[in-house]
Coordinates of C-alpha atoms and ligand atoms in Angstrom, one line a residue:
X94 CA 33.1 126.0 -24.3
X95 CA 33.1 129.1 -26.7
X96 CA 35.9 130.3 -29.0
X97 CA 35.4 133.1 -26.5
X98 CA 35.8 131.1 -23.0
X99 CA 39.2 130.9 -21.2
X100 CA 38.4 127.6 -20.2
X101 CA 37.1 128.1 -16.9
X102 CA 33.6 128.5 -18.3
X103 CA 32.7 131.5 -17.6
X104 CA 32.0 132.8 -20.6
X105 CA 29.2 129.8 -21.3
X106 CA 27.5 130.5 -17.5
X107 CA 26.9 133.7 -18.8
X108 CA 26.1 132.8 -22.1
X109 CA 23.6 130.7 -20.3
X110 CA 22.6 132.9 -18.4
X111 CA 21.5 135.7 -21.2
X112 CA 19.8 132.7 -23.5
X113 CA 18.1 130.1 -20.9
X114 CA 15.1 131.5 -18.6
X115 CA 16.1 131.7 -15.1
X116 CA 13.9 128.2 -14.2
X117 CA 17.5 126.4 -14.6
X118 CA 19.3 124.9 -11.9
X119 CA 22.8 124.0 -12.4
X120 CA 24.5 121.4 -10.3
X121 CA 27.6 122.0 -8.1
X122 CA 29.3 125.2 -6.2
X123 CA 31.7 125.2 -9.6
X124 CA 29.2 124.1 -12.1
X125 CA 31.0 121.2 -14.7
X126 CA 30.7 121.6 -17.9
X127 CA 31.0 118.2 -19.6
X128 CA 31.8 117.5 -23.0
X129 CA 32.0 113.7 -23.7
X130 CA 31.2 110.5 -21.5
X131 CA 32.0 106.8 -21.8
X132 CA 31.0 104.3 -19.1
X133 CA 31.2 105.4 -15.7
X134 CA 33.1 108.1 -16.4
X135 CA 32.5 111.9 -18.0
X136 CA 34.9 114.4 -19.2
X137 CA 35.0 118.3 -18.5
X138 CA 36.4 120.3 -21.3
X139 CA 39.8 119.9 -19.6
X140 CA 39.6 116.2 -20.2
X141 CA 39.5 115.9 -16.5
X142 CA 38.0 112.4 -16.1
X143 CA 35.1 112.5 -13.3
X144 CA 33.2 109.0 -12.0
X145 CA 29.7 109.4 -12.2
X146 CA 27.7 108.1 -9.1
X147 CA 24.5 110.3 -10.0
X148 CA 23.3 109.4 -13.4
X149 CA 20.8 106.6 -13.4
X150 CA 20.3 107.8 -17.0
X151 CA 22.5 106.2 -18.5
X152 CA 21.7 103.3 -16.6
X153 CA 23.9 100.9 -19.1
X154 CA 26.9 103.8 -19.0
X155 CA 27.4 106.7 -20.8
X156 CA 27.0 106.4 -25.0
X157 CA 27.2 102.4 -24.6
X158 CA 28.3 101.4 -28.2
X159 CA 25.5 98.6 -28.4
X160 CA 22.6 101.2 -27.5
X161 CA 24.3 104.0 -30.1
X162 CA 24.8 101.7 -32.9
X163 CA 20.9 100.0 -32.7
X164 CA 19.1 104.0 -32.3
X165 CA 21.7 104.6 -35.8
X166 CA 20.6 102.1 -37.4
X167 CA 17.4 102.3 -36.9
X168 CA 17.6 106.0 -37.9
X169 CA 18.9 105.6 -41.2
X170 CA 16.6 102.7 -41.9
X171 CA 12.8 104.5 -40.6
X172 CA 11.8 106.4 -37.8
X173 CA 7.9 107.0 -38.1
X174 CA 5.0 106.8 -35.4
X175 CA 2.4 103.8 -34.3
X176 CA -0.3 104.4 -37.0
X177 CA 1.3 102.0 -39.2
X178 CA 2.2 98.3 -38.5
X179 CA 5.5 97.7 -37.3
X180 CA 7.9 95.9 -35.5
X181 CA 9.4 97.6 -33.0
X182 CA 6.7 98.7 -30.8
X183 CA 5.3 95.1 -30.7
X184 CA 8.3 94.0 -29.8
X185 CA 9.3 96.2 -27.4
X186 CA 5.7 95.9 -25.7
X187 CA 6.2 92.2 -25.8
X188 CA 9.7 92.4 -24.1
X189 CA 8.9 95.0 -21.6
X190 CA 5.5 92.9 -20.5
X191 CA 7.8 90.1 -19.9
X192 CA 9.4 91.9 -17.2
X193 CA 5.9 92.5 -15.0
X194 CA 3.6 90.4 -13.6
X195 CA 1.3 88.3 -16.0
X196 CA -2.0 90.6 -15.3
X197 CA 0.2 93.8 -16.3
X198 CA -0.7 93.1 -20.2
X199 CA -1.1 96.3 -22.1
X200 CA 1.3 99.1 -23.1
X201 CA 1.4 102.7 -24.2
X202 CA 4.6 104.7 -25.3
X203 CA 5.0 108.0 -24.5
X204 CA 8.2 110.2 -24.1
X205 CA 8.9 111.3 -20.8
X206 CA 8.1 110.0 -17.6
X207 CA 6.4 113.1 -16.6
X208 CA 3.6 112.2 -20.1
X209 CA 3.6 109.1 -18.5
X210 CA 2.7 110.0 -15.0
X211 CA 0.3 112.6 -16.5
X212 CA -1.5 109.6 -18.3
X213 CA -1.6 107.1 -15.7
X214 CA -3.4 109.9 -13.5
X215 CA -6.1 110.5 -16.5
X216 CA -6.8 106.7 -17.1
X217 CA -7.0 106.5 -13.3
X218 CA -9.5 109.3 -13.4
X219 CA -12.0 107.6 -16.4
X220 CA -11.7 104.4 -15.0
X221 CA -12.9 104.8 -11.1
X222 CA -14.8 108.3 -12.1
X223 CA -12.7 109.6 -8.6
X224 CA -10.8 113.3 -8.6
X225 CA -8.6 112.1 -5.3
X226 CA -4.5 111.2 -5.5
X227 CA -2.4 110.3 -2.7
X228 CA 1.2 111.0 -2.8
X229 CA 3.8 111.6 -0.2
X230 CA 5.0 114.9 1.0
X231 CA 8.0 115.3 -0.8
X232 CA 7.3 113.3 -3.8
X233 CA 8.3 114.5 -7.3
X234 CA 6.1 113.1 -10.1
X235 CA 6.9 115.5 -13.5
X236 CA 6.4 118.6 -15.1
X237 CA 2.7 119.0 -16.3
X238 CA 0.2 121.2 -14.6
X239 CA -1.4 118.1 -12.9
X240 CA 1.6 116.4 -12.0
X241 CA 3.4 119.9 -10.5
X242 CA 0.1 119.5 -7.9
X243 CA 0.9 116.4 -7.3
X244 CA 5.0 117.0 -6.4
X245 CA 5.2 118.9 -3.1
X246 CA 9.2 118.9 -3.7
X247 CA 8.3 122.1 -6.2
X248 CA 7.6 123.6 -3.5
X249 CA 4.2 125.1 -5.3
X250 CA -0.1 124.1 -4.1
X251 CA -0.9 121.0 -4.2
X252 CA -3.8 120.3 -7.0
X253 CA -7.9 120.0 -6.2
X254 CA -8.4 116.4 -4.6
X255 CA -4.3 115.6 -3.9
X256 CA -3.3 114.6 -0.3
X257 CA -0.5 114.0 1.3
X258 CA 0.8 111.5 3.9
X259 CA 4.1 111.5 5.2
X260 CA 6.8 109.4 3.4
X261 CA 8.5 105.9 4.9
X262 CA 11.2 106.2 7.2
X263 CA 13.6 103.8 7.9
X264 CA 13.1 102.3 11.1
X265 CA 9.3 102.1 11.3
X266 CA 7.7 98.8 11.4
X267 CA 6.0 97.7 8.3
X268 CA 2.4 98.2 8.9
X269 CA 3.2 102.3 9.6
X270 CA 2.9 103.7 6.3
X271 CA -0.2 101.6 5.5
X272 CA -1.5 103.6 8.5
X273 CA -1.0 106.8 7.1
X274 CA -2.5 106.2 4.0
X275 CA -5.4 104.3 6.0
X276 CA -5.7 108.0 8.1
X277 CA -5.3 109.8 4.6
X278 CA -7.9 107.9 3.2
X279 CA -10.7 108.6 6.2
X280 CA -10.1 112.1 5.3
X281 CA -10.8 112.3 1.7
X282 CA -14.3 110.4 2.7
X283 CA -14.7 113.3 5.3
X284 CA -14.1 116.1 2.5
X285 CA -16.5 113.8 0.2
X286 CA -13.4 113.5 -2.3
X287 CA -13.8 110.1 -4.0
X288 CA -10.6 108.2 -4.7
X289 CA -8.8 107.3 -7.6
X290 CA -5.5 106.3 -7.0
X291 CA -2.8 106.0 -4.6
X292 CA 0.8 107.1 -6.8
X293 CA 4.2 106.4 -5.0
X294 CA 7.8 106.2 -6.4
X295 CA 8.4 102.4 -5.2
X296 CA 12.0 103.6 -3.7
X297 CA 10.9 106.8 -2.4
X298 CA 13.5 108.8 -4.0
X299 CA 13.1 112.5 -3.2
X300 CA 11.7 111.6 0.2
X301 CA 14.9 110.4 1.1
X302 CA 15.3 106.8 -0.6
X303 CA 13.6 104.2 1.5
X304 CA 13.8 100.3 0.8
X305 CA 13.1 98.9 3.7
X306 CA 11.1 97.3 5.5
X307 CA 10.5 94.9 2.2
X308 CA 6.8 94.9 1.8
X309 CA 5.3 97.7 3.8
X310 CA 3.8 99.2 0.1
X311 CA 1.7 96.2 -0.1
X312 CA -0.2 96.9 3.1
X313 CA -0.8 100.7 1.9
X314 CA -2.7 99.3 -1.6
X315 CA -4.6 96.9 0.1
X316 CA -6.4 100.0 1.9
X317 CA -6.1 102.0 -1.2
X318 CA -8.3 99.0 -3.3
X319 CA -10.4 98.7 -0.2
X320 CA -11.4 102.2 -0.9
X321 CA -11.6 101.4 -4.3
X322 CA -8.8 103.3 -5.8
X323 CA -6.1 102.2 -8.0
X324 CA -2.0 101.8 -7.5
X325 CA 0.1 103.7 -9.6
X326 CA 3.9 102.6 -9.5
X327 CA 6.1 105.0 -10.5
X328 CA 9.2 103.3 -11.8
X329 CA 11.1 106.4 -13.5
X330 CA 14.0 106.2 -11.2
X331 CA 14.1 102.8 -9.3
X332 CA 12.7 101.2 -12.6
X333 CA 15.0 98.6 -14.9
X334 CA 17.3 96.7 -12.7
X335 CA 18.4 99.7 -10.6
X336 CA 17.6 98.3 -7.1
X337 CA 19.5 94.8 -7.9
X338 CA 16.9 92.1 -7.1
X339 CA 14.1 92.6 -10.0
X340 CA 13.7 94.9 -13.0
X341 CA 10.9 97.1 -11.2
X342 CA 10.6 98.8 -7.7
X343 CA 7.5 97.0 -6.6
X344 CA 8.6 93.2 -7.0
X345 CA 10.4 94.4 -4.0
X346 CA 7.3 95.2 -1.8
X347 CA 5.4 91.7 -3.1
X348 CA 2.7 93.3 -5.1
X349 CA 1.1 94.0 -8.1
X350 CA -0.1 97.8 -9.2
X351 CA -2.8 98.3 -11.4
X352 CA -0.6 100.6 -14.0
X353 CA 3.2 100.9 -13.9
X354 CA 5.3 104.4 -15.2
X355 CA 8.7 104.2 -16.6
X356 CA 11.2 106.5 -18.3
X357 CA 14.4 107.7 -17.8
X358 CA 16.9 105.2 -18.1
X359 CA 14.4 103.8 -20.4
X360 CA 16.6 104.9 -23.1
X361 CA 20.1 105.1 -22.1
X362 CA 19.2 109.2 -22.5
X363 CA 17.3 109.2 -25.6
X364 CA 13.8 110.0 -24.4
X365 CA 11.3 107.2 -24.6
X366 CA 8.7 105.9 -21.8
X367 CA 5.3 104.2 -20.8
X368 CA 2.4 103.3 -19.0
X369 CA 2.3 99.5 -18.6
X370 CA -1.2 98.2 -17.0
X371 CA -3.6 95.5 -16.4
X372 CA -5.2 94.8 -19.6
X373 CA -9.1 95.7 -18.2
X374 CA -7.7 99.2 -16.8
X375 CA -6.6 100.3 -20.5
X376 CA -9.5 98.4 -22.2
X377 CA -11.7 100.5 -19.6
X378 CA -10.2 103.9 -21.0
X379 CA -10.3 103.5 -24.3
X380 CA -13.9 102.8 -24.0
X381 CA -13.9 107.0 -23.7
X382 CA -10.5 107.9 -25.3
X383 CA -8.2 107.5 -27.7
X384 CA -4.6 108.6 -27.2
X385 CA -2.1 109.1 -29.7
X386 CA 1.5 110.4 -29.0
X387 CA 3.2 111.7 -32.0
X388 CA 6.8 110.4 -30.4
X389 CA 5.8 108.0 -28.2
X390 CA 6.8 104.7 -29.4
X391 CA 8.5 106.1 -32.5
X392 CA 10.7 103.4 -34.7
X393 CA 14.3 104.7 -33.5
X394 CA 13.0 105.5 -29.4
X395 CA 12.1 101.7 -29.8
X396 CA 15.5 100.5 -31.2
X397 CA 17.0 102.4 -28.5
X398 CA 14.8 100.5 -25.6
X399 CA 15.5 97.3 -27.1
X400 CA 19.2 97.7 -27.3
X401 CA 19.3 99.1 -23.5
X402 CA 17.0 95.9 -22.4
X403 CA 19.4 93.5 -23.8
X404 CA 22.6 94.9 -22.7
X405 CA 20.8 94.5 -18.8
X406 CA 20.4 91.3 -20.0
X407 CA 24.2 90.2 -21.6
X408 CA 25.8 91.9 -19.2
X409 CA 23.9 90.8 -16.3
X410 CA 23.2 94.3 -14.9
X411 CA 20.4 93.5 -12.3
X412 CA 23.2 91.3 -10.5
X413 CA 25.3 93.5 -11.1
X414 CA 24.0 96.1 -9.3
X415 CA 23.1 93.9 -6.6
X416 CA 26.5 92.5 -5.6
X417 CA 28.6 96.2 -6.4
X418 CA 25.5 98.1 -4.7
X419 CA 26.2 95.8 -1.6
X420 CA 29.5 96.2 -1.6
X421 CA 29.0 100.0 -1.8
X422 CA 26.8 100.0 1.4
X423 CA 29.3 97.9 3.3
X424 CA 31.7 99.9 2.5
X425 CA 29.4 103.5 3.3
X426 CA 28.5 101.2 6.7
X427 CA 32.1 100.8 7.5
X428 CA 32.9 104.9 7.0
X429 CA 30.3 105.4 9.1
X430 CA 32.0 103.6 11.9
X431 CA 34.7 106.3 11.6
X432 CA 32.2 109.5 11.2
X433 CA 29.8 110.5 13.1
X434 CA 28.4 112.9 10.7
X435 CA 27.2 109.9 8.6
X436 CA 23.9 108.4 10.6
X437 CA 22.4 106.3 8.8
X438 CA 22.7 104.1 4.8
X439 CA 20.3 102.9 3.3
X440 CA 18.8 102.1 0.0
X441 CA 18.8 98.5 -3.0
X442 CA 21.1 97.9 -5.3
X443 CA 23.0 101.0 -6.9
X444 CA 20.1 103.1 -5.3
X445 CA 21.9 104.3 -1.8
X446 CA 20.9 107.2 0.5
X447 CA 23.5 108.2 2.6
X448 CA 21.9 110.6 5.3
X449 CA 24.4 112.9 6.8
X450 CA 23.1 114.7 10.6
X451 CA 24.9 118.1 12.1
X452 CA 28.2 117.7 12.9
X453 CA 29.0 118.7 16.3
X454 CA 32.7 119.9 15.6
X455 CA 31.1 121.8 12.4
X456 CA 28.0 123.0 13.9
X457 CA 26.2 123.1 10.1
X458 CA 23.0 122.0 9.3
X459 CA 22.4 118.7 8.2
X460 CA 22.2 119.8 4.5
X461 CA 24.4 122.3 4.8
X462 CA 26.7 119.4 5.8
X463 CA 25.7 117.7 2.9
X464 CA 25.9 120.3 0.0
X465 CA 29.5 120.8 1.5
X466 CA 30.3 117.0 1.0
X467 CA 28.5 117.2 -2.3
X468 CA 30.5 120.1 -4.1
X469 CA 33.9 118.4 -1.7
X470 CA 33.4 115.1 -3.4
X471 CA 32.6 117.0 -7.1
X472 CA 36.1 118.5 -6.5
X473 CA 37.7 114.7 -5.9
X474 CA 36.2 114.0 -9.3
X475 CA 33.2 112.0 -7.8
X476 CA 29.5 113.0 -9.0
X477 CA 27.2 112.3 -6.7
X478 CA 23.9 114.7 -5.5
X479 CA 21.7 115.3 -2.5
X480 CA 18.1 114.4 -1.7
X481 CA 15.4 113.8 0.7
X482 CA 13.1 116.8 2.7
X483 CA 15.6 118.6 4.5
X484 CA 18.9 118.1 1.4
X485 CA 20.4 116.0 4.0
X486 CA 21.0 112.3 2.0
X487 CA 23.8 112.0 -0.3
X488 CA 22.7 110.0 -3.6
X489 CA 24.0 107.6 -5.1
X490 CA 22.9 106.2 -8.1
X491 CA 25.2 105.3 -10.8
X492 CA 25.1 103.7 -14.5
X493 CA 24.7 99.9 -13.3
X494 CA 27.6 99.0 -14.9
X495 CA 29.8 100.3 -11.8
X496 CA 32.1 97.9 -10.6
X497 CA 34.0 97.3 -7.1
X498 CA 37.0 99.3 -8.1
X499 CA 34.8 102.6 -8.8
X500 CA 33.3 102.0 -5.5
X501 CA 36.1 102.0 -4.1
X502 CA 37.2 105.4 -5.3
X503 CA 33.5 106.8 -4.2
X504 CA 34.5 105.8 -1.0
X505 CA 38.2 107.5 -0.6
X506 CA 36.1 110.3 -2.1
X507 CA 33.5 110.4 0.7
X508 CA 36.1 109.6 3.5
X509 CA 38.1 112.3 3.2
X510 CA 35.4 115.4 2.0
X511 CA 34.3 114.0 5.8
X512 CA 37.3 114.9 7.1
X513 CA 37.0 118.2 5.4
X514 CA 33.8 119.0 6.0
X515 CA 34.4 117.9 9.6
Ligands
PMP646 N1 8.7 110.5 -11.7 C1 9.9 110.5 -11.0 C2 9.9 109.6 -9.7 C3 11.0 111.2 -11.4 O1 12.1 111.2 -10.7 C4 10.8 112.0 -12.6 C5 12.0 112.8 -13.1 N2 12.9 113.3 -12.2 C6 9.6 112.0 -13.3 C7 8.6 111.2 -12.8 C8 9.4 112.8 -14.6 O2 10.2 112.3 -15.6 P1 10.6 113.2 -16.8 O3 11.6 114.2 -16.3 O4 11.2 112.3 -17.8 O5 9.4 113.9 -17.4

């Protein structure tokens, strides 16, 4: 807010609005404007207190003390790049490889996810000499050229040599999604496209969030290494703890990619990420590149990593979000006993898509139905946002330190925006 603004913020939308290209998207009917956050919870200028169920950012909560006071210190003490010796990146490296499966055993820093997606896909490239990517039809992968042809949520043409096959759905048995990549991958060898890599978000996030069945990603990369192509896991959102039985997406589905992308929460919101992958894949690449990242890996992004993996740790996050995020989708189960607008949960851990279907007293859409709950719910004080080809999932994905009580309050929240909506 401005010396200028009222308070209701109108002055800053349209300060925003003269200063900030139109490519913006603001979030809510009555966009927030937030000016401090702690925990679960953020505060509008009002000091209106609002419990954040979107943020997987923050994934230890807002400006966690621990987290703030290591990226500090760091600062004051030396913040410089990876062409000297030091600490910090080793030890990072070393932590986050303890995480993965054993053959995972080389890292590179970079600073957003989307750097990191856009390397994986160039190392995949060099190393199997194919042009051809996989993803699903709504996926979202980042913001470089490459990667906006590889995220049909944009909206924009999908890049030379990407396909597409149709995301998971709940439901299907576990051997139906392998059979769409299996069908996707007899039609690159008809177009003469040779392979390179099959790239999924493990929990399927813009598609909708799907968890289940356990596994069914497994039977999709065996096809994808018959073919000779590699499996890039993108971690950015489902990544460090979030889904509440392991710290990555794809211990879930019993397998083992050959590189691994992580970022967001990565950092607790300071920007730091990676490509984690089996040690011949990297050693492969760098046989025709080198790769430097003036940020990536930098001493205070480091200090900020390591602070945010051992809070998961102390404060046993991973379980944490296991046993709320299950008592979240009892509770989301039980509400949809009582409306029938709700048909189906799903989801791991504090990772939960709640798809809504028309209403027949309302006669909306379904994500006309589900904007309405979102901006209903934003006015209860909850934050949570949409997802999922046709806008029609509710999602929910908090800080993991979110606790029974706050679920509790998401689901008043959600129980009687229903009614309104209704
Ligand atoms: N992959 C996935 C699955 C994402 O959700 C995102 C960001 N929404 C990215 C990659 C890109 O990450 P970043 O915005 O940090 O570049």
């Amino acid at each position: 807010m401005t010396a200028a603004d009222n308070g209701d913020g109108a002055e800053t939308l349209a300060r925003r609005a003269r200063l900030l290209a139109p490519t913006y998207r603001l979030f809510y009917r009555q966009p927030l404007q937030i000016v401090r956050a702690d925990g679960v919870w953020m505060y509008d200028q009002h000091g209106r207190a609002y419990l954040d169920a979107y943020n997987n950012v923050p994934v230890v909560g807002h400006c966690h003390a621990y987290v703030v006071d290591a990226l500090t210190r760091q600062a004051r003490t030396l913040n410089t790049h990876t062409r000297y010796l030091a600490e910090e990146p080793l030890q990072l490296a070393e932590e986050l490889l303890a995480t993965m499966p054993e053959e995972i055993g080389r890292l590179i820093f970079t600073c957003t996810g989307s750097e990191a997606n856009d390397l994986a896909v160039r190392v995949c490239k060099a190393v199997t000499g194919g042009t051809g990517f996989i993803v699903t039809d709504f996926a979202y992968h980042g913001v470089t050229d490459v990667l906006a042809g590889m995220s049909p949520e944009d909206g924009g043409p999908l890049g030379p040599g990407v396909y597409t096959v149709p995301g998971p759905r709940s439901r299907e048995d576990r051997a139906a999604f392998a059979e769409r990549v299996r069908e996707c991958l007899g039609r690159m060898q008809a177009d003469g496209v040779r392979l390179a890599a099959l790239l999924v978000d493990t929990i399927f996030a813009s598609d909708g969030v799907f968890a289940e069945p356990r596994g069914f990603l497994a039977d999709a990369v065996r096809h994808v290494r018959a073919a000779g192509g590699l499996f890039i896991a993108d971690e950015v959102q489902p990544g460090f703890g979030r889904l509440g039985d392991a710290m990555w997406g794809f211990q879930r589905h019993g397998v083992t990619p050959d590189l691994v992308t992580m970022g967001k929460p990565m950092g607790n919101g300071h920007p730091v990420a990676a490509v984690a992958a089996r040690a011949s894949v990297f050693e492969q690449f760098a046989k025709h590149r080198h790769y430097f990242n003036t940020y990536g890996g930098n001493s205070v992004s480091c200090a900020a990593a390591l602070a945010v993996l051992q809070v998961i740790r102390n404060e046993n996050l991973i379980d944490n979000a296991r046993r709320t995020g299950e008592y979240l989708q009892r509770g989301l189960r039980a509400l949809a006993e009582r409306h029938r607008a709700i048909r189906e949960v799903r989801g791991a851990g504090l990772f939960l898509g709640v798809e809504l279907g028309a209403n027949d007293q309302s006669g909306l859409s379904g994500s006309a139905e589900t904007a309405r709950v979102v901006n209903a719910m934003r006015d209860r004080a909850v934050l949570v946002g949409s997802t999922g080809r046709n806008g029609d999932v509710l999602k929910i994905r908090s800080p993991l330190t979110f606790q029974p009580q706050h679920a509790d309050l998401l689901l008043e929240a959600l129980d009687r925006s229903l009614q309104t909506v209704a």
